[in-house]
Short mmCIF file of C-alpha atoms and ligand atoms in Angstrom, two decimals:
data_model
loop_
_atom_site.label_atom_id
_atom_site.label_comp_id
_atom_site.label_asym_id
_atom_site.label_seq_id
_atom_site.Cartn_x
_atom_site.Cartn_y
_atom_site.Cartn_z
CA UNK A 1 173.27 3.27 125.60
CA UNK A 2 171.59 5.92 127.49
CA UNK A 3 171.55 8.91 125.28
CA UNK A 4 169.50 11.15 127.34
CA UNK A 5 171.75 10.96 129.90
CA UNK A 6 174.96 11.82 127.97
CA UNK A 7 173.10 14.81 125.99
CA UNK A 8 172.30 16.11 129.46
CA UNK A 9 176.08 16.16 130.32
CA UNK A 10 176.92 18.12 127.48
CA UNK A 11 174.51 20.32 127.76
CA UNK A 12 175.67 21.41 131.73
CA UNK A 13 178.85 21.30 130.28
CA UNK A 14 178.15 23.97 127.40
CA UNK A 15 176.61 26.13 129.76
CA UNK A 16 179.69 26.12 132.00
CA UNK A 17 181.29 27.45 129.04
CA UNK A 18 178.76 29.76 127.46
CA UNK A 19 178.69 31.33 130.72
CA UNK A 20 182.02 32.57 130.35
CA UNK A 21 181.72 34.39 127.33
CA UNK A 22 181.80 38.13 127.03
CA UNK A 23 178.12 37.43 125.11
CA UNK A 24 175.95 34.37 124.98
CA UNK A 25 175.56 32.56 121.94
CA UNK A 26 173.11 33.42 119.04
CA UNK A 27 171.63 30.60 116.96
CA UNK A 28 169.32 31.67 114.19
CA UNK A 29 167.20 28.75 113.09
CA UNK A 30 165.17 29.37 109.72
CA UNK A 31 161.85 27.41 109.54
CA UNK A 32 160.52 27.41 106.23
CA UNK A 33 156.30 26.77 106.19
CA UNK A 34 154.61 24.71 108.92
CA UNK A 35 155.43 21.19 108.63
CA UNK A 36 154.05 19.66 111.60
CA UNK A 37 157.60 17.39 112.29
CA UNK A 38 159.89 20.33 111.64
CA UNK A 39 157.78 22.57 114.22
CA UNK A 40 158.54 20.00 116.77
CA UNK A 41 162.11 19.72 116.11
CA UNK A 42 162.31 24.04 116.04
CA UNK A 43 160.29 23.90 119.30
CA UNK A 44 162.87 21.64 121.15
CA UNK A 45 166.26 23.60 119.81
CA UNK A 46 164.59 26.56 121.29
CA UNK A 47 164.21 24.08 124.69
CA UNK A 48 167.77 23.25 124.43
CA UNK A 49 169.13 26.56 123.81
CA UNK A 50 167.32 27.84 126.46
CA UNK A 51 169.30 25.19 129.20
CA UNK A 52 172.68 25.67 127.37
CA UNK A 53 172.92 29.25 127.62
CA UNK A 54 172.31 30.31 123.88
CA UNK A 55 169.80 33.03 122.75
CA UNK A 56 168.26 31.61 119.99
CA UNK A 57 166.63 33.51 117.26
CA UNK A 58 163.47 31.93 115.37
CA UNK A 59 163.21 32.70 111.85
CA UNK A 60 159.36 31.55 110.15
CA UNK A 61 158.89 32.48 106.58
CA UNK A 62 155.94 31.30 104.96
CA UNK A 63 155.88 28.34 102.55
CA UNK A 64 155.63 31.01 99.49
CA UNK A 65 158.48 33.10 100.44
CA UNK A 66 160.67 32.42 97.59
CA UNK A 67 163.97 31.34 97.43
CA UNK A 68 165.46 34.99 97.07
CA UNK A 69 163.64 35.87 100.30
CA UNK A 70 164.74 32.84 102.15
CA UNK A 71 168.90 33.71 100.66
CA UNK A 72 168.08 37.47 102.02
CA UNK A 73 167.51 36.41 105.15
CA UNK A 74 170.53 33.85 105.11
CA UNK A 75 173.05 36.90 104.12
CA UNK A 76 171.17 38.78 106.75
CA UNK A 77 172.17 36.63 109.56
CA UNK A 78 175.23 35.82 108.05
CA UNK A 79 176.39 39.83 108.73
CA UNK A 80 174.50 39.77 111.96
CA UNK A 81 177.16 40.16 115.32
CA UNK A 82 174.85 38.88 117.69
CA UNK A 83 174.41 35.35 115.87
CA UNK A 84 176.98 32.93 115.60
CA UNK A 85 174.99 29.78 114.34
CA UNK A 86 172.86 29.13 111.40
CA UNK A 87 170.91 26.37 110.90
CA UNK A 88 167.83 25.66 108.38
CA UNK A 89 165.45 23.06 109.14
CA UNK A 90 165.35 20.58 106.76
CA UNK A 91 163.38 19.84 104.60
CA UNK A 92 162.49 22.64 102.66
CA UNK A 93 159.04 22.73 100.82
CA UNK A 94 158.75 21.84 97.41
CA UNK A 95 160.55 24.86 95.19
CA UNK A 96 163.40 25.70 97.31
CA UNK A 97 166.59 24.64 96.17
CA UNK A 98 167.91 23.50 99.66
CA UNK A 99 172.23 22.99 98.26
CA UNK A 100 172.04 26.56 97.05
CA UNK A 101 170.70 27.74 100.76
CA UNK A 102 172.52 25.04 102.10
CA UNK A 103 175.70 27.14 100.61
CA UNK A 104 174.63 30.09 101.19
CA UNK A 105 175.54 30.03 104.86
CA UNK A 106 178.71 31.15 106.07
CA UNK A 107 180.90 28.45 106.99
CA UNK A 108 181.78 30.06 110.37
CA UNK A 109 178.05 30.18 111.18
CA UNK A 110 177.81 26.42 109.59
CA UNK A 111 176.84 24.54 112.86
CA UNK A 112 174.67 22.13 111.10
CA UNK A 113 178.31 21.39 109.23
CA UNK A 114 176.56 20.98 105.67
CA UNK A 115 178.30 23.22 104.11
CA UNK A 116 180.93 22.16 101.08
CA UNK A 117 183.97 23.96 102.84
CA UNK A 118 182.66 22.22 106.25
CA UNK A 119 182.32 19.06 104.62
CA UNK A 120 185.59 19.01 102.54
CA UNK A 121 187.87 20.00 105.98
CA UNK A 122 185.90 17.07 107.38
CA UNK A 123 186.86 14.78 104.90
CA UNK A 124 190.02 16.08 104.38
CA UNK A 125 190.83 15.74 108.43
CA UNK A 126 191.84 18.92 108.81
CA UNK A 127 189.99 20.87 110.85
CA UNK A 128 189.12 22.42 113.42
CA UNK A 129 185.54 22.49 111.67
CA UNK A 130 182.13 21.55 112.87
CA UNK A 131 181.54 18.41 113.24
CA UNK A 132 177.63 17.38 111.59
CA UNK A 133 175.58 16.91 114.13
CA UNK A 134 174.37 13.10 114.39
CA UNK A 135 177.70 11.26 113.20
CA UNK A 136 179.64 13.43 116.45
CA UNK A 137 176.67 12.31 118.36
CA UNK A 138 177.21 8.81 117.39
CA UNK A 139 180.65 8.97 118.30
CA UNK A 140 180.13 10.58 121.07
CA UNK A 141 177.98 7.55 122.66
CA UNK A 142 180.92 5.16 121.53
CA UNK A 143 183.48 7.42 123.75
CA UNK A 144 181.12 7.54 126.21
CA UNK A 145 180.70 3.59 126.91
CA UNK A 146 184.71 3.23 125.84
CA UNK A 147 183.71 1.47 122.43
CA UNK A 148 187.49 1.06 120.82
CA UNK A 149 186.85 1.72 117.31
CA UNK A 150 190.54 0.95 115.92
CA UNK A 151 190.70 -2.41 113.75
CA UNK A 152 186.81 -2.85 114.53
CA UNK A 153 184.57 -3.68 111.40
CA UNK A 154 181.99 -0.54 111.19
CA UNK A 155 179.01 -1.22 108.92
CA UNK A 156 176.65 1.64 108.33
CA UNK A 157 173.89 1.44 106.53
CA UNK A 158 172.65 4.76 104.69
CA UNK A 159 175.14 6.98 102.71
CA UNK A 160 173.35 10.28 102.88
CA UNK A 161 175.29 13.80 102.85
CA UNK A 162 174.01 14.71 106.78
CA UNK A 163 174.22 10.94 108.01
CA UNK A 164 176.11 8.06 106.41
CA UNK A 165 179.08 9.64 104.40
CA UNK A 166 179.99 11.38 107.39
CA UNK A 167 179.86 9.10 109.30
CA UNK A 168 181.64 6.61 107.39
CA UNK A 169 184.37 9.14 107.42
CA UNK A 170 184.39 9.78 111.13
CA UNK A 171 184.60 5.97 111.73
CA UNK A 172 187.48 5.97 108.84
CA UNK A 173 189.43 8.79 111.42
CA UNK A 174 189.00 6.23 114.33
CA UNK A 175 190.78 3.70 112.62
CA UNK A 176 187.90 1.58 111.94
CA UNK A 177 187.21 -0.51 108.84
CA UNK A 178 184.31 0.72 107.29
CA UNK A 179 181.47 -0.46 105.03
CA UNK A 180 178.81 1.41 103.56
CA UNK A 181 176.08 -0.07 102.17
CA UNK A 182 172.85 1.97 100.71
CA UNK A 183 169.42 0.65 98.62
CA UNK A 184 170.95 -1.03 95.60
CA UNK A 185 173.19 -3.02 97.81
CA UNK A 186 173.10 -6.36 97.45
CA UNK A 187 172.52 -9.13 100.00
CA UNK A 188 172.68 -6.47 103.35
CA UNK A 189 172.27 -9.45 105.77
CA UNK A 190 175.56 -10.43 104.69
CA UNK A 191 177.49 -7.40 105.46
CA UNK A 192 175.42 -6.37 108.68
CA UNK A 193 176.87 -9.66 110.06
CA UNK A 194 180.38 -9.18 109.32
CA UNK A 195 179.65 -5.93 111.65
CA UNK A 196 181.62 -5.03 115.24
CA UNK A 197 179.68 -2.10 115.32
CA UNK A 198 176.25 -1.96 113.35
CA UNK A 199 174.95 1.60 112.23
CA UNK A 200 171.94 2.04 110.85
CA UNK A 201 170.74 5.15 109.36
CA UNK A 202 168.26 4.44 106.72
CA UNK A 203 164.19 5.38 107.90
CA UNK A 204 162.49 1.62 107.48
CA UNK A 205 160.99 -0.04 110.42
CA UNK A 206 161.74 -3.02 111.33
CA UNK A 207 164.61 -3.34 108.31
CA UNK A 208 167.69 -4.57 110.63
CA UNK A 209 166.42 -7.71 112.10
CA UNK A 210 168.17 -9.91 114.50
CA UNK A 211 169.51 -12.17 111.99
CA UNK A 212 171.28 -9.57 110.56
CA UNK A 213 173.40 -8.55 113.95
CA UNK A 214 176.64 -11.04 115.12
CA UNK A 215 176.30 -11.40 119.04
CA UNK A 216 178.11 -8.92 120.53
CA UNK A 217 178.14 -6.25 117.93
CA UNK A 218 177.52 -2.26 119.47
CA UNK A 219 174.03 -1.46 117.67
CA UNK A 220 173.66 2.01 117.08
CA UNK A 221 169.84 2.73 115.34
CA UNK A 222 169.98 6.41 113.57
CA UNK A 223 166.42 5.66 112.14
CA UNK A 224 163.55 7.31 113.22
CA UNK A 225 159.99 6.51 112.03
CA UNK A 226 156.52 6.87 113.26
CA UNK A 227 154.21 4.42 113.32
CA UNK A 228 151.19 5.22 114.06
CA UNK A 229 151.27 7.83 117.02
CA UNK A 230 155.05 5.44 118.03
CA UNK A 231 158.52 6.22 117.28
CA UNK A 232 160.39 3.52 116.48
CA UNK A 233 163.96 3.13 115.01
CA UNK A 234 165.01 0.47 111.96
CA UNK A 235 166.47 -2.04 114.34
CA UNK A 236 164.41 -4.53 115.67
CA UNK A 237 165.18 -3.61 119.67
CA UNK A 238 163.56 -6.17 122.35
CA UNK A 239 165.27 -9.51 120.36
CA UNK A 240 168.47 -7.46 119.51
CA UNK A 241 169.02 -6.30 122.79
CA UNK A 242 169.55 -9.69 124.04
CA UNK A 243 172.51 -10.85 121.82
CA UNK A 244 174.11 -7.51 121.12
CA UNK A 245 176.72 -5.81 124.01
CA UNK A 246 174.91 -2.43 123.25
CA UNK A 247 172.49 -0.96 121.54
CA UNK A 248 170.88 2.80 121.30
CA UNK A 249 166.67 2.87 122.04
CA UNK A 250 164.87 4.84 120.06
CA UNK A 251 163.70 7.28 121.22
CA UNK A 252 166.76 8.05 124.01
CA UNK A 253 169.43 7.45 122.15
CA UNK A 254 171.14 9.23 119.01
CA UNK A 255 168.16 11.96 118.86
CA UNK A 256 168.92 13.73 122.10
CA UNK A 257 172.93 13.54 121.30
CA UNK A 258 171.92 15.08 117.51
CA UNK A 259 170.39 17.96 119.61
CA UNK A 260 172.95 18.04 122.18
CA UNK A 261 175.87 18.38 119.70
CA UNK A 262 174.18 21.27 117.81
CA UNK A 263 174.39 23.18 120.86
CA UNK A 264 178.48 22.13 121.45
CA UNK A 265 178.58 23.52 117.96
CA UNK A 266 176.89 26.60 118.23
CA UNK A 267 179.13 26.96 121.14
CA UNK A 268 182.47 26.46 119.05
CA UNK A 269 180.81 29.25 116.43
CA UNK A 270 180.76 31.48 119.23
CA UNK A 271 183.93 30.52 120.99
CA UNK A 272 185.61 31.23 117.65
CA UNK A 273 184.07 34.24 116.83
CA UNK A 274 185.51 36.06 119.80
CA UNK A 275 188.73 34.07 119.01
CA UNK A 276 189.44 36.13 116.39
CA UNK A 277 188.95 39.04 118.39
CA UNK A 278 185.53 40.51 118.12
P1 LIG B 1 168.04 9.59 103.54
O1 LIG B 1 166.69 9.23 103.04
O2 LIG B 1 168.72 10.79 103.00
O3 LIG B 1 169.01 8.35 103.31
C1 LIG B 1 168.60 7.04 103.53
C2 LIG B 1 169.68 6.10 103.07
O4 LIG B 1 169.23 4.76 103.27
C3 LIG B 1 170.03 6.21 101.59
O5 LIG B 1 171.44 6.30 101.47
C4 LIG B 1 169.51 4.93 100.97
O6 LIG B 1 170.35 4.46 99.92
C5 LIG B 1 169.55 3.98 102.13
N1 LIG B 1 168.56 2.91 102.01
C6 LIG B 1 167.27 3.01 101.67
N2 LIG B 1 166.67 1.80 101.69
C7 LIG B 1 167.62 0.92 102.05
C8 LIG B 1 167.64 -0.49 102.23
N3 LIG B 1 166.54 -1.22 102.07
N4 LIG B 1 168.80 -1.07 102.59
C9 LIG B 1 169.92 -0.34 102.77
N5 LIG B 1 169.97 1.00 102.63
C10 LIG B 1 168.82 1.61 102.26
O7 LIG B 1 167.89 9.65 105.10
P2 LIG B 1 168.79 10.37 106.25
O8 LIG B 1 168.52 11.81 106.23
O9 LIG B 1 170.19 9.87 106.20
O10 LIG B 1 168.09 9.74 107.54
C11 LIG B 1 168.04 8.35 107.75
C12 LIG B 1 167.18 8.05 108.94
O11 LIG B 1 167.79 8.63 110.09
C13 LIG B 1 165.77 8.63 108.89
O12 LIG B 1 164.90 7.78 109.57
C14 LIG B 1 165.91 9.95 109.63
O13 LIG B 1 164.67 10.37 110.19
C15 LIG B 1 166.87 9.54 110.70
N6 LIG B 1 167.67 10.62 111.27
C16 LIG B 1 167.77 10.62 112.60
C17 LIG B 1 168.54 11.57 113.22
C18 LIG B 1 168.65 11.52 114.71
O14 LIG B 1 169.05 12.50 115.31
N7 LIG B 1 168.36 10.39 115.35
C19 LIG B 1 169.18 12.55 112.48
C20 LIG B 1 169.08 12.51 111.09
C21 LIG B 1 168.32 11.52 110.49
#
């Protein structure tokens, strides 16, 4: 599944429509410190937003700001006309408390879609809400290759807030029976098996192995860790590939559709914004 090529899609397609907005699109994204990863991940939102469109608004406090400093900011931007996203790069150094700043955000300016309110309407089906970034990306890629979700068996692997409860819950909305499993699971070979669709979305090399995958099942790898100067995802790829009807690389796969969905939301915040008659 050729994620590069869908994320490009959507983002000619969000340009198409940022274009016809009385303003472009302001995204304000908060970098807290210099953590070598997160600099690479600001650097390419700015790439994005550049091709979809959005002005985007970079935001570096140093690692000693303070939490007060970094909240200051947040009601800032929250008040600020010209921005219509808000996102903080995660994770926060040591010291911050990242649910209070996570919180502080408006939930009309929630594109990352971590906030409580966001979250809740999520669960809750009743939106229109944003939609966190790398579960809609996820789903996105099973529209895209016409993956019918209803009655399907949907393991994912991972229950965090920004990944797996999500996107159990997505799955849930497509009719899908769902599994969760997490670390104190026991015996994950034996639910990974049982899977139509296999998502995994933990950070472990190597972890989902090809015993672990019925032929035929859609793999979808979340997981990205470096090895060495590699990226690599948790599924084993080259023998998986062969028995499974289709599986996401890594890299090329769920990261660009992550990116490509924070732009459709950033988007929506703006869309909305002049909705309600700004
Ligand atoms: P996290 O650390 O918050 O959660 C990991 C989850 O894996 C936990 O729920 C934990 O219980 C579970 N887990 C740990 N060991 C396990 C095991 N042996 N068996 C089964 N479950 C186990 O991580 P996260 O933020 O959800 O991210 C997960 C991975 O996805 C990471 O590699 C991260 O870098 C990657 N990620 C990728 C994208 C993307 O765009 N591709 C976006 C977000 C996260």
């Amino acid at each position: 599944m050729d994620g590069n090529a869908l994320a490009k899609q959507v983002r000619i397609s969000v340009k198409k429509q940022t274009a016809l907005l009385p303003q472009p699109p302001g995204l304000a994204v908060i970098q807290v410190g210099d953590n070598p990863a997160s600099m690479v991940y600001v650097a390419n939102k700015r790439r994005d937003c550049e091709k979809c469109g959005i002005i985007s608004h970079a935001h570096l406090l140093a690692e000693d700001a303070g939490q007060d400093t970094l909240l200051e900011l947040i009601r800032r931007l929250n008040a600020q006309a010209d921005v219509h996203g808000i996102l903080v790069q995660l994770p926060l150094p040591k010291g911050y408390n990242a649910d209070a700043v996570i919180q502080a955000i408006s939930p009309e300016k929630d594109v990352d879609a971590f906030h409580a309110l966001t979250m809740g309407k999520l669960y809750l089906n009743c939106g229109p809400a944003f939609e966190p970034c790398t579960p809609a990306g996820v789903i996105a890629l099973l529209d895209r290759y016409e993956i019918d979700l209803r009655g399907k068996h949907c393991v994912v692997v991972g229950r965090s807030n920004i990944v797996g409860k999500p996107m159990g819950t997505m799955l849930l909305h497509r009719h899908a029976t769902v599994t969760i499993c997490h670390g104190s699971t026991v015996d994950l070979p034996s639910h990974t098996r049982q899977a139509d669709v296999l998502i995994s979305a933990v950070g472990k090399a190597g972890l989902i192995t090809t015993d672990m995958v019925k032929p035929g099942a859609v793999v979808i790898d979340v997981g990205i860790n470096r090895v060495g100067d590699k990226i690599h995802g948790d599924v084993d790829f080259e023998p998986i590939e062969k028995t499974a009807s289709f599986i996401t690389p890594v890299p090329g796969g769920v990261g660009p559709m992550t990116r490509a969905m924070l732009m459709k939301n950033t988007l929506k915040a703006a869309q909305d914004y002049f909705m309600r008659g700004n």
